Amino acid sequence: MSAPLARTVDVAVVGGGIVGCACALAARQAGLGVTLYEAQRVGAGVTAAGMGHLVVIDEDPAEFALARLSMRLWREWSGWNAIERRTTGTLWIAETAAQHDAARAKLARLAAAGLRADWLDEQALRAAEPRLAHDLVGALRVPDDEVAYGPEMAARLAADLRRAGGRVEEMSPVAALTDDGLLLADGTRVGAGNVLLAAGCDSVRLWPGAAPLRLRPRKGQLAITDRYPGYIRHALVEMGYIDSAHGDADEAVAFNAQPRVSGQVLLGSTRSYRDSSAAVDAALLGRMVRRATRFLPDIGSLQMLRSWSGLRPATPDGRPLIGRIAAHASRPAGAASHWVASGHEGLGLTTATGTARLWLDLLLGREPSIDPAPYAPERSFGGTP
Ligand SMILES: Cc1cc2nc3c(=O)[nH]c(=O)nc-3n(C[C@H](O)[C@H](O)[C@H](O)COP(=O)(O)OP(=O)(O)OC[C@H]3O[C@@H](n4cnc5c(N)ncnc54)[C@H](O)[C@@H]3O)c2cc1C
């Protein structure tokens, strides 16, 4: 005979990364009883590994809508001015005439959506970032993008959840989603009206859906230097980064550098489906640093302190899954509703708040803040693996 239900909640959230924390807080603020279960410590998953560039990516209209909603919600969040964060803006750097044209098209899209952006020609770029190589075509400047510290954001969201009367159960791995809620690894059964699966890459192991979850780990690596305040002033990203992020190459590097509040320079990034170990791949890291010297020729003279890796949860079309999980036909009437918010790949620190809003709209039956169709868990991915 199975153990009796230890407790019952309106919403049980599985996973205390940035996404689970944002969702749990949003549900609590809507008046629901919420408990969040985290296998380790809040923010210890890929949330701890991310660069923390809060950036409005606009190439995919659905991603653009989610990122814009998210940035509005981040700015409305009471913790916004209390976290380690800087409005550095982004410089999207063009190396070639084709990238210049792509940057101009991006500028037009951002302007049409009412976002601030302007074009810096070669001279203006040199004045804005004197360390950059002198043979670059120019850059698109998006002044309102941010650089923030992901694990602190997650920790603060979890603290807000506790203060609002929600529960955060750390070191509490979930073993399975069940018809009446969930089962913890220690055998405790928790009753829940709704269970949200927000376990990043680990959502695959717990997936209760009838069709398989199409999620793969896409490893990324970063390196951070000692403190060199003022070395660079903006988040610097090569225009080619977009192709690297949206492409499906087995292995790719693209230049990405940020000035951190500490004065350190955070350098990224790599993307790889080949290897899902936690180990740093020195050869790939070397490629990443060599790519950085193309844009910052003296970056090699800075003292590198640390490098690390993280696994981005990647779906075949690059968009997260947000919504209700289609149930097995065998599930009993009145069973708990199972939901998912996973698969944010390289943009989850930016899009966690919009994800929370959209999920809650669906759960409460409200008019969705943005079109949920591009995020539907049961959408078709065509023939991609
Ligand atoms: C190198 C790199 C750079 C990045 N840069 C950026 C960036 O600049 N901007 C940006 O927006 N995004 C960036 N990202 C992406 C971002 O980090 C992720 O999209 C985001 O952190 C995903 O959060 P999550 O909550 O879905 O996953 P996670 O943070 O992995 O959270 C899932 C949690 O679930 C827990 N869990 C797993 N199994 C269980 C279980 N059985 N029971 C209970 N809990 C469980 C895990 O311990 C984990 O804490 C980057 C990622 C990488 C790797």
PDB file of C-alpha atoms in Angstrom, residues 47 170 197:
ATOM      1  CA  THR A  47      21.139  28.942 -13.786  1.00  0.00           C
ATOM      2  CA  GLU A 170      15.836  22.333  -0.964  1.00  0.00           C
ATOM      3  CA  LEU A 197       7.940  20.422 -14.254  1.00  0.00           C
TER       4      LEU A 197
END
